[in-house]
XYZ file of C-alpha atoms in Angstrom:
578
model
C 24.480 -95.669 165.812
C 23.651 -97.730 163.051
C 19.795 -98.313 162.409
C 18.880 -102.069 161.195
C 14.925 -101.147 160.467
C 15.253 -98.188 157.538
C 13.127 -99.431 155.105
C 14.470 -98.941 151.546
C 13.774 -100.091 147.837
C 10.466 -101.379 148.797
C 7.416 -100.585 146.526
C 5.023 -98.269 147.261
C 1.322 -99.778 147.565
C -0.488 -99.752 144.648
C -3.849 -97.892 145.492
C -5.805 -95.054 145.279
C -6.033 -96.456 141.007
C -8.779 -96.149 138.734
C -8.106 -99.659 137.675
C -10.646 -99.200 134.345
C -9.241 -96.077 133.315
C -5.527 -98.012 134.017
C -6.488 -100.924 131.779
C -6.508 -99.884 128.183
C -7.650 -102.966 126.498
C -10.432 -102.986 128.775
C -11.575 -99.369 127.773
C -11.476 -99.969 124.292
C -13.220 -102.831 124.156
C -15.775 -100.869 125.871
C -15.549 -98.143 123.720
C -16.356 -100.483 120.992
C -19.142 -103.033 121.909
C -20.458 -101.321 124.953
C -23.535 -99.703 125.467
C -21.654 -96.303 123.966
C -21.532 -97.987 120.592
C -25.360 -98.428 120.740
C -26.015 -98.647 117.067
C -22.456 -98.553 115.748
C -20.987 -101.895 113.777
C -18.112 -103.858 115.424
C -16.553 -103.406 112.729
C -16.208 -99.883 112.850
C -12.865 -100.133 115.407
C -9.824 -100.060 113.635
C -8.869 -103.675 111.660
C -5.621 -102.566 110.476
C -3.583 -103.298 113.706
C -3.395 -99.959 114.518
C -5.951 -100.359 117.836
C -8.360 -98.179 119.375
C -6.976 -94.678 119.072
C -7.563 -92.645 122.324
C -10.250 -90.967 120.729
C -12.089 -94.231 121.497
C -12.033 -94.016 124.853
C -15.515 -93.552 126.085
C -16.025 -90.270 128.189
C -15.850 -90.538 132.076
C -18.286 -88.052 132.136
C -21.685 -90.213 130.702
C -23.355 -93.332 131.323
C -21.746 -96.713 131.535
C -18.260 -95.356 131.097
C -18.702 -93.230 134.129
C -20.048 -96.164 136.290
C -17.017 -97.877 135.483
C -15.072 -95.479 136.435
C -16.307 -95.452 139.694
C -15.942 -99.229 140.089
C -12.724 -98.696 138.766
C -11.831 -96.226 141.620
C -13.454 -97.965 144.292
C -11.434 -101.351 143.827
C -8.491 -99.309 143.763
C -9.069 -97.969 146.989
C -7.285 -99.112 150.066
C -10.440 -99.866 152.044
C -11.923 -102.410 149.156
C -8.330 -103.706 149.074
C -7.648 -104.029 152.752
C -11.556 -106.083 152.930
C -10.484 -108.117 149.788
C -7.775 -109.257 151.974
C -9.390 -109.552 155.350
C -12.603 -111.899 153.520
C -9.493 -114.590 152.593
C -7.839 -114.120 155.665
C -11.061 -114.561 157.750
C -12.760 -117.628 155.760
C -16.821 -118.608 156.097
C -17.925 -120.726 158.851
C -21.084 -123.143 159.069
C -22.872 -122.968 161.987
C -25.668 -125.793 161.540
C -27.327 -126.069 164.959
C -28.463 -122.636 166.913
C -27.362 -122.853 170.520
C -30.568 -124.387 171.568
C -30.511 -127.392 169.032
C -32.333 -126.474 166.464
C -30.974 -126.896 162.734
C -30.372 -123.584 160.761
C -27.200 -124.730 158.088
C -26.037 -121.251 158.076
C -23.044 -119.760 157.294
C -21.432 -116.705 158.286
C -19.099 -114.526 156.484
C -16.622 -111.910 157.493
C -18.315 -108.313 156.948
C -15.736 -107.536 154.399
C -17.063 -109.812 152.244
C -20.651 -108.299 152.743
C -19.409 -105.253 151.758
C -17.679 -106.400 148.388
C -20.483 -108.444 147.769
C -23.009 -105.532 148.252
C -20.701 -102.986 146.304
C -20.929 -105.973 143.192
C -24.687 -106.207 143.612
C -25.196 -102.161 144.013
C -23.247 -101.653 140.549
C -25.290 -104.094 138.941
C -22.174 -106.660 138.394
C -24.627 -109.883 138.414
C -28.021 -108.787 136.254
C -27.662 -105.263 134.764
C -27.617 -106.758 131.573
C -30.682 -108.617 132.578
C -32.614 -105.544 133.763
C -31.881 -103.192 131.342
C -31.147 -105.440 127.906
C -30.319 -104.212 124.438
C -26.453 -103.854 122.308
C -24.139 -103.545 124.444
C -25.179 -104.999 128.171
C -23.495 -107.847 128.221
C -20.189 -106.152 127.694
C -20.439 -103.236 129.614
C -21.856 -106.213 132.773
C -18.489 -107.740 131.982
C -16.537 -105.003 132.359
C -18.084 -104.381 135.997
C -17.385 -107.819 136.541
C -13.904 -108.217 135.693
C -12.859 -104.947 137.872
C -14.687 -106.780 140.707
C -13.118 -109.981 140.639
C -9.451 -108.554 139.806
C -9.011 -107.671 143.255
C -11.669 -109.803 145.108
C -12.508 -113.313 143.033
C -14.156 -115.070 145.697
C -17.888 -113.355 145.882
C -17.587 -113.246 142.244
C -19.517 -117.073 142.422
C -22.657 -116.342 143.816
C -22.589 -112.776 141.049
C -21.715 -114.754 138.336
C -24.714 -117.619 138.973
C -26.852 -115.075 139.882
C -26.165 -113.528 136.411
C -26.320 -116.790 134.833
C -29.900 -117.743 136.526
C -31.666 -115.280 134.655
C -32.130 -116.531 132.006
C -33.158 -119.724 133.234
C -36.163 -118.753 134.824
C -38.126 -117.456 132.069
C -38.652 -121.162 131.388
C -40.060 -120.908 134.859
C -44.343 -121.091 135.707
C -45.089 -117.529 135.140
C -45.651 -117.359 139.448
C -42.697 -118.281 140.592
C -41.067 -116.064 137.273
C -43.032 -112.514 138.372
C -42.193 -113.161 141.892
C -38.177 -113.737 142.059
C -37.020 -112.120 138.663
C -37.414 -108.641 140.638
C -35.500 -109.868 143.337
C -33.059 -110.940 141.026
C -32.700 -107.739 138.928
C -32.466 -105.403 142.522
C -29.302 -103.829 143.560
C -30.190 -104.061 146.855
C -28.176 -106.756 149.197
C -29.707 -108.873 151.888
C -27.250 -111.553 153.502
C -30.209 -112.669 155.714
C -32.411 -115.656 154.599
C -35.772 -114.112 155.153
C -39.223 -114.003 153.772
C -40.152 -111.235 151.768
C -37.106 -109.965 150.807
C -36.174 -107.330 148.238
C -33.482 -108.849 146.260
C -32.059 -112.624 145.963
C -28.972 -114.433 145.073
C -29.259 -117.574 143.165
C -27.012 -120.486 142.995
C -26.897 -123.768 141.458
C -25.818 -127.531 142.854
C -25.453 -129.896 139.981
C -22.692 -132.523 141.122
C -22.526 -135.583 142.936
C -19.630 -137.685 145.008
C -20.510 -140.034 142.326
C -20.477 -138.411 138.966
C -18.877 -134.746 139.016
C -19.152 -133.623 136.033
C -21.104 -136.683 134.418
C -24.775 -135.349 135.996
C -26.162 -138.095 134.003
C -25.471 -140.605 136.797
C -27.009 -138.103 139.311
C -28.909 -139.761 141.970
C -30.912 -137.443 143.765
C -34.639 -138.775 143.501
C -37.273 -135.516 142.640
C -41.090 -137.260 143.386
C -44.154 -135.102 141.747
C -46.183 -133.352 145.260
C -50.243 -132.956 144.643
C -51.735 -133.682 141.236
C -51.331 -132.495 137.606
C -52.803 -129.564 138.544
C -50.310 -126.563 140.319
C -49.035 -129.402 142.449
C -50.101 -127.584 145.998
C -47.947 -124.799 144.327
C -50.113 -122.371 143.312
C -48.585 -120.388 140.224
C -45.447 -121.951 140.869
C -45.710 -124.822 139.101
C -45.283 -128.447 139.744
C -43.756 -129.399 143.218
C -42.102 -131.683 143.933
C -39.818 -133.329 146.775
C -35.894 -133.779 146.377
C -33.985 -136.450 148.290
C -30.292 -136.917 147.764
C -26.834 -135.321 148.065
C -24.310 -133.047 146.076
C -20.775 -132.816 146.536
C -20.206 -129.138 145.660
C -22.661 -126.487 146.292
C -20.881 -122.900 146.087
C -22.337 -119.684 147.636
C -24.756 -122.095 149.986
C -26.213 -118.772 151.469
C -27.826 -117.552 148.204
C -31.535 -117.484 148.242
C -32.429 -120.298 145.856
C -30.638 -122.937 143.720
C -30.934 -124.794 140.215
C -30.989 -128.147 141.118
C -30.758 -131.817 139.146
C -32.691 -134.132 140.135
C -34.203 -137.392 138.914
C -38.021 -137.264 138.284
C -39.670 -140.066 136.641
C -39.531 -138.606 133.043
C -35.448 -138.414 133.600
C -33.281 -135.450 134.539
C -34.723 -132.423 135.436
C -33.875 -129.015 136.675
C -35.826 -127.796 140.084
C -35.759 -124.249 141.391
C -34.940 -124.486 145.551
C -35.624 -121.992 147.590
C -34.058 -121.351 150.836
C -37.161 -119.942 152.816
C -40.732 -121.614 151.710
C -43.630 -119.515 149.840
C -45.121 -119.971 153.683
C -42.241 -118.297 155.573
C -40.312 -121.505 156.962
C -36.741 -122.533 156.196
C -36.793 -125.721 153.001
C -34.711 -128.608 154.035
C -31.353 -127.600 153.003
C -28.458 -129.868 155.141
C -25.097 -128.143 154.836
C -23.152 -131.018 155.986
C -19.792 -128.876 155.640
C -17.427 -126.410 154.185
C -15.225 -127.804 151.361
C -11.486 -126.782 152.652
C -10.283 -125.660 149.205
C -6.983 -124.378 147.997
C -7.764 -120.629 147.321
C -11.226 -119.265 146.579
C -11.101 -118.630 150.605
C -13.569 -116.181 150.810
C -16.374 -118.353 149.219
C -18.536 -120.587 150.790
C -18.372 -123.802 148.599
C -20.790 -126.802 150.828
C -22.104 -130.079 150.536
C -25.979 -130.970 151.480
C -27.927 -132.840 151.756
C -31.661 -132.546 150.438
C -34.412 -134.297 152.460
C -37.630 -134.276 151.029
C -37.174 -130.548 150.278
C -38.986 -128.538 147.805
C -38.606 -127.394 144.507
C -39.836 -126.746 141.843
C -39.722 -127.901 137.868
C -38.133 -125.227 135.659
C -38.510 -126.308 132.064
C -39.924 -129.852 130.714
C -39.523 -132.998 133.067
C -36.893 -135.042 131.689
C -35.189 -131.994 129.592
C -33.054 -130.670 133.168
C -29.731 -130.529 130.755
C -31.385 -128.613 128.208
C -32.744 -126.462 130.875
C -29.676 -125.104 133.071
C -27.241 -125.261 130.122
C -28.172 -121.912 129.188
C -26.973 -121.345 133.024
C -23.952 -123.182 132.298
C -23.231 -121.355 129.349
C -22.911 -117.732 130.773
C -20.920 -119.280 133.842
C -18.199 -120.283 131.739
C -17.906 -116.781 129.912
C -17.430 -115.729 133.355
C -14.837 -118.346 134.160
C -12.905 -116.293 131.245
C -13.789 -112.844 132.280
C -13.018 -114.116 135.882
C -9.414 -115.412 134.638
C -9.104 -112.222 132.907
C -9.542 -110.259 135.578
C -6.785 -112.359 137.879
C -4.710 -111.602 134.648
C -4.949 -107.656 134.449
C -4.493 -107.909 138.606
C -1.223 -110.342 137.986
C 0.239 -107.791 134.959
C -0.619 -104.631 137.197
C 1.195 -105.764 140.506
C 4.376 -107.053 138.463
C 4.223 -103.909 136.191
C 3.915 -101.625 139.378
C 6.804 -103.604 140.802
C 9.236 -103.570 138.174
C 8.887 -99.601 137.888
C 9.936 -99.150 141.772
C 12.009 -101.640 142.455
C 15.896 -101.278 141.679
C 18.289 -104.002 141.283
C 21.712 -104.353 140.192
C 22.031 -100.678 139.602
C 18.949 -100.311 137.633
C 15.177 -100.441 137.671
C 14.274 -103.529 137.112
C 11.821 -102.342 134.514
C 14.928 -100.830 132.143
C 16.617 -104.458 132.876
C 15.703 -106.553 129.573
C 15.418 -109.801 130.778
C 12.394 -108.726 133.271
C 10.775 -106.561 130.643
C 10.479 -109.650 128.017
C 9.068 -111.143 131.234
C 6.179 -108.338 132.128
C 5.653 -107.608 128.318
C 5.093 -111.384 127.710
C 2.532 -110.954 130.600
C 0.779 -108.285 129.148
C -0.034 -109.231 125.918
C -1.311 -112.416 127.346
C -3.877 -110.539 129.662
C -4.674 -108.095 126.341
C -5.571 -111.188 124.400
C -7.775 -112.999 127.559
C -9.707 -109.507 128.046
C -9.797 -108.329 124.404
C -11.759 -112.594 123.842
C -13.631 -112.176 126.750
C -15.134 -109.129 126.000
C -16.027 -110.096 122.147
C -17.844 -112.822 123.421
C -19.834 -110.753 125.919
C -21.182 -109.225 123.447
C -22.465 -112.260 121.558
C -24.702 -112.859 124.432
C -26.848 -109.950 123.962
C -30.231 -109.516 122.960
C -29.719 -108.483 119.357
C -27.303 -111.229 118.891
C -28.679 -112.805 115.885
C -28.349 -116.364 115.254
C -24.299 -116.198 113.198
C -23.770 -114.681 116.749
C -25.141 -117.482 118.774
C -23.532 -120.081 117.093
C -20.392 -117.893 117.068
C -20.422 -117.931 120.914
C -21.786 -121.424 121.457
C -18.007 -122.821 120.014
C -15.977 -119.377 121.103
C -17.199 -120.094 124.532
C -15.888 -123.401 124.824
C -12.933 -122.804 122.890
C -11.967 -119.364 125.329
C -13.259 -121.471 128.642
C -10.327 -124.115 127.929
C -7.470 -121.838 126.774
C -7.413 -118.841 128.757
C -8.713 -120.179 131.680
C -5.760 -122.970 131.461
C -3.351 -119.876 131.008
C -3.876 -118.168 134.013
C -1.967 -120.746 136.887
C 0.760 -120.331 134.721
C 0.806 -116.495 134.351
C -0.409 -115.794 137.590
C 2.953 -117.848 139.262
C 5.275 -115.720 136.685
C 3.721 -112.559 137.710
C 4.547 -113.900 141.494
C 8.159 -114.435 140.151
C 8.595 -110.952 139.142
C 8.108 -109.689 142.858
C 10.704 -112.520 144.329
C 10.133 -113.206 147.704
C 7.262 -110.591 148.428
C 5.413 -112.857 145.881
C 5.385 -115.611 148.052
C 3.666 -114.023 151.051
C 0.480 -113.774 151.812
C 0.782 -110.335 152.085
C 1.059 -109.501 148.940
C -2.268 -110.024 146.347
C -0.541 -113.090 144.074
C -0.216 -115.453 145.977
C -3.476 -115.135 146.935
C -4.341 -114.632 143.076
C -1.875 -117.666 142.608
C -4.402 -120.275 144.570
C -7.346 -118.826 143.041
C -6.995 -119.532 139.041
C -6.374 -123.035 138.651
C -10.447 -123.351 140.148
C -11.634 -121.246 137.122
C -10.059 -123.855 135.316
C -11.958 -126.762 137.081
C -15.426 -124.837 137.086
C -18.001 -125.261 134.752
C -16.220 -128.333 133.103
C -12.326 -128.574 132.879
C -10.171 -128.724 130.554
C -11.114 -132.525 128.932
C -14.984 -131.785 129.311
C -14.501 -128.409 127.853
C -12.704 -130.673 124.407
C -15.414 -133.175 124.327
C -17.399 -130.599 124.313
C -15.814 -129.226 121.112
C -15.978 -132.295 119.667
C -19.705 -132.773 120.547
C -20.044 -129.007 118.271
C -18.290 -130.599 115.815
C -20.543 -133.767 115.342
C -24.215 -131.715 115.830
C -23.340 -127.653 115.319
C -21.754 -127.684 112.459
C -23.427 -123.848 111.975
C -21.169 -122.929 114.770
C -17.704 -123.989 113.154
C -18.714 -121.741 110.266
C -19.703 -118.507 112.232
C -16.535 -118.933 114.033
C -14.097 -119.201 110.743
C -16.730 -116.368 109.556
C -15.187 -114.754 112.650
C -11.724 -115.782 112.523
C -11.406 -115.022 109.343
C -11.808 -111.392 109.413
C -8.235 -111.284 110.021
C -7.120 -112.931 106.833
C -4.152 -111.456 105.070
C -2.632 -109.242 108.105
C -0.077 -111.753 109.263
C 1.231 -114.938 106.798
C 1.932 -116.763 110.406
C -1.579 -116.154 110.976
C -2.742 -117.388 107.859
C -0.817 -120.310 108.258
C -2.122 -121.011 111.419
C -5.488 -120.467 110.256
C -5.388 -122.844 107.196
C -4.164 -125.750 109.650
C -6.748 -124.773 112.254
C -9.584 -125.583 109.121
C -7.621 -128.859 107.954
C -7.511 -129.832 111.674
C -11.324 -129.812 111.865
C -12.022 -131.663 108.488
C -9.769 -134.505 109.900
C -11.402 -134.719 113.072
C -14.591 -135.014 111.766
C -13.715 -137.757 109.573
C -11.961 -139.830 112.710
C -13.643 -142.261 115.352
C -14.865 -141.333 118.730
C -11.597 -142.057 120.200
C -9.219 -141.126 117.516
C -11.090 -137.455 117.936
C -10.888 -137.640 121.515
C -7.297 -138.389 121.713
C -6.616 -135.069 119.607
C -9.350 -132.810 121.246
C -7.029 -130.811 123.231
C -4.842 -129.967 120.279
C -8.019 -128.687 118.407
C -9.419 -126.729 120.911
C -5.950 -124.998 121.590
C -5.517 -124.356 118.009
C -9.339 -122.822 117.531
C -8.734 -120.863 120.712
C -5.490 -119.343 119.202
C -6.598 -118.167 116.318
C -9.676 -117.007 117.797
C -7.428 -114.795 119.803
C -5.037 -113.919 117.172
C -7.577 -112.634 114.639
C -9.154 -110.282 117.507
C -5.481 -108.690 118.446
C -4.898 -108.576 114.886
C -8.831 -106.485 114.297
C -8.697 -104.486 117.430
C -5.041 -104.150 119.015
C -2.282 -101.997 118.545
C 0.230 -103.567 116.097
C 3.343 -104.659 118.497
C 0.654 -106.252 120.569
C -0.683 -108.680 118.218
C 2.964 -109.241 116.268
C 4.056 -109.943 119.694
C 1.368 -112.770 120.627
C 1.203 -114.173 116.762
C 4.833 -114.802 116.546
C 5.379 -116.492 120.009
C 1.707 -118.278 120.110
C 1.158 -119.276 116.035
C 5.082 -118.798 114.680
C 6.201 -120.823 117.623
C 9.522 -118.343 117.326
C 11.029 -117.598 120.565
C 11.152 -120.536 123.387
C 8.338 -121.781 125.572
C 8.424 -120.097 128.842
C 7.417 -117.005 129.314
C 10.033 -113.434 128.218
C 11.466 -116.014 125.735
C 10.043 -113.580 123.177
C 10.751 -113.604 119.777
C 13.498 -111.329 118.494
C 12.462 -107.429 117.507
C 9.124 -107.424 119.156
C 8.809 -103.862 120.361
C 9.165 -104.823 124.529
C 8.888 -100.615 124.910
C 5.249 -100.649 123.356
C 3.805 -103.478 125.330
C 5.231 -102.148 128.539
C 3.715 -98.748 127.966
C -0.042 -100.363 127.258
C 0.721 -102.427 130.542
């Protein structure tokens, strides 16, 4: 009898992986900004294209590299795989009335999400670099970040503006400061909204139906509770009552939000707790779930605020100046967050092409899908390898060539790589052919998810203006980022070349109109953004690597899509590091 079910020249599933040992960019970018170069230069890592050697490597055996590790191992497993799946597969619902009436805008997640969620929190994924600053945090925070959201993106929100809140309230009355910074430095998890918890999760809601990303024409009224003295506050500063809307409010669970409001000296930045000092719930209307393309397993809401409380964070009138230090660490982890889908996109097409046989071959020793998974790689080396350089320009001992360094590189990284990753992540679907296209498979899942990191935290013509906004008051920041840049001078002529019209490009715009400069902001910020990651693969990676991205990215040899590589790059040495 002939059987119709044997089940042959499928891949094997790709678990039980330590996903940070298996991601060798990753490591050595560790190795060489992390915590375990406490001390050391930058520039000590190799700048002759050679790359980290192994020697690099950070032992498994000691401190942050051994955390890793075990994040690395644990969203490998099958069980953190099989409840990244179910919290997409089993999206958040809002309950807003209790079966008796009464309002409670809750919403109520699948417990695999509590559990990835709680495993973020326990390894210190959203404030480690908070709690325990100094050289090095920032980087080795990103690097438990990025193994996170490669296999689970969708509780990486609430992390990531948990992370990015900290900062934020140290403009905060020193109250309401010594009484939630604990709760946002704990490991612990609570999902419930309670008094007198342990730990807390902060979000933010900025946007309106009417302005998205223009908060400027915000509408929500903020009105000044009490007198000038604590405002019926106590050490919490001035109260004060919020009435209006927003359109998008992610993670509405969290246990307190940055908030915009208007307040009679302008635009102004309120801290909004969930549950009162006194124990009862603030008036928070969830009025429903957005139904979003991917990003499944996050809640993202929009309320409605009815005289609820908050409270000022910063100077009345100066909300902008106050959260943009919020906004500012979100979108490094809108990179670190596309970085991770890219590693997850590079490892599930590499892992394919190595089992699966076509045409009498594996399809890895077929040439035409090797240019293809190669092309991949080198894309997700250069996305990780700028990520994790600008990490580290956000800690503590960054002096101020590093802040202005990151205040461009940011922007600059937000728009490029994050506008890469729709496109890689559908190629990587390509290379598994049909099983891409299935929800049972990770990339289609990882397929819906990057375009949003694209659209948070300004896309891509907000992120330009933005550049051009450097350009006009920052000029400090242009020059520590050619100071930057420019470190790679003389290791590739197409760099060079690249590198001098990068330079010209800025003198013209700066000479231009508003509009003229407009109409070419997206060319300059693609440019700066290229050569930003060009220099760094040049510094840091392993020589095929960065010839491999400079010719195809800068030389423009090769053709556009992607495996259209340019002739002689060494295809064998970029599948290896993938």
């Amino acid at each position: 009898m002939i059987s119709t079910h044997e089940v042959a020249n499928q891949v094997p599933p790709r678990t039980d992986v330590d996903e940070f040992a298996a991601n060798a960019p990753l490591v050595e970018a560790v190795a060489r900004w992390g915590r375990a170069a406490h001390g050391a230069s930058a520039d000590a890592a190799p700048a002759d294209g050679s790359g980290a050697s192994a020697d690099a490597a950070p032992a498994e055996g000691s401190g942050a590299s051994a955390d890793l590790h075990a994040i690395g191992r644990l969203v490998g497993s099958p069980d953190f795989q099989r409840d990244a799946e179910r919290a997409n597969t089993r999206p958040p619902v809002l309950h807003s009335h209790d079966r008796w009436g009464r309002r409670i805008d809750e919403v109520e997640y699948d417990d695999a999400y509590h559990r990835v969620i709680a495993a973020a929190v326990g390894a210190g994924a959203h404030t480690s670099a908070a709690a325990d600053p100094g050289p090095g945090a920032n980087v080795d925070r990103a690097a438990a970040f990025l193994l996170f959201a490669q296999v689970e993106p969708g509780h990486a929100c609430p992390v990531s503006m948990t992370h990015a809140a900290a900062p934020v309230l140290e403009h905060a009355a020193s109250g309401l400061r010594d009484e939630w910074m604990p709760r946002l430095l704990s490991r612990a998890y609570e999902p419930d909204l309670v008094a007198g918890k342990a730990s807390a999760l902060v979000g933010m809601a900025m946007t309106e139906k009417q302005g998205g990303s223009d908060v400027r024409a915000n509408t929500t009224r903020a009105e000044r509770r009490g007198g000038e003295g604590d405002g019926g506050s106590g050490s919490w500063g001035a109260e004060y009552g919020l009435t209006g809307h927003k359109w998008f409010c992610s993670a509405p669970m969290s246990d307190a939000f940055l908030v915009l409001a208007q307040a009679p000296s302008g635009l102004s930045c309120f801290f909004v707790p969930r549950v009162l000092p006194g124990g009862e719930r603030n008036a928070f209307r969830i009025q429903r779930l957005k139904d979003k393309l991917g990003n499944r397993s996050n809640a993202s809401s929009e309320i409605e605020l009815e005289g609820t409380g908050g409270w000022l964070v910063g100077e009345e009138g100066r909300g902008v100046a106050t959260i943009v230090q919020m906004v500012t660490r979100t979108r490094l982890d809108c990179v670190i967050g596309t970085a991770a889908g890219m590693r997850q996109a590079v490892a599930e097409a590499a892992w394919h092409v190595r089992h699966r046989r076509a045409f009498g071959a594996l399809l890895v020793d077929q040439p035409a899908m090797a240019a293809v998974v190669a092309d991949l790689a080198f894309e997700s080396e250069a996305a990780t390898l700028t990520a994790m350089r600008l990490a580290r320009a956000y800690d503590d001992d960054a002096g101020e060539g590093e802040q202005a360094f990151r205040r461009l590189a940011t922007a600059v990284a937000k728009y490029q790589v994050c506008k890469r990753g729709a496109s890689h992540a559908a190629e990587a679907l390509e290379c598994l052919g049909g099983n891409g296209y299935t929800e049972a498979f990770p990339l289609a899942r990882r397929y819906r998810e990057q375009p949003l990191l694209a659209i948070w935290e300004g896309s891509g013509n907000v992120i330009a203006l933005d550049v051009l906004r450097v350009l006009a008051r920052e000029p400090r920041a242009f020059e520590a980022f050619f100071d930057e840049v420019g470190a790679a001078a003389g290791a590739s002529r197409a760099f060079d070349a690249a590198l001098a019209e990068a330079v010209a490009l800025v003198r013209e715009v700066a000479t231009m109109d508003p509009d003229a400069a407009a109409g070419v902001a997206r060319e300059l910020t693609e440019r700066l953004a290229l050569v930003l990651q060009a220099s760094l693969l040049l510094q840091y990676s392993p020589a095929p690597v960065a010839e491999a991205f400079v010719r195809s990215r800068l030389g423009r040899e090769g053709g556009s899509q992607v495996g259209a590589l340019p002739r002689g790059v060494d295809v064998a040495a970029l599948l290896a590091r993938a």
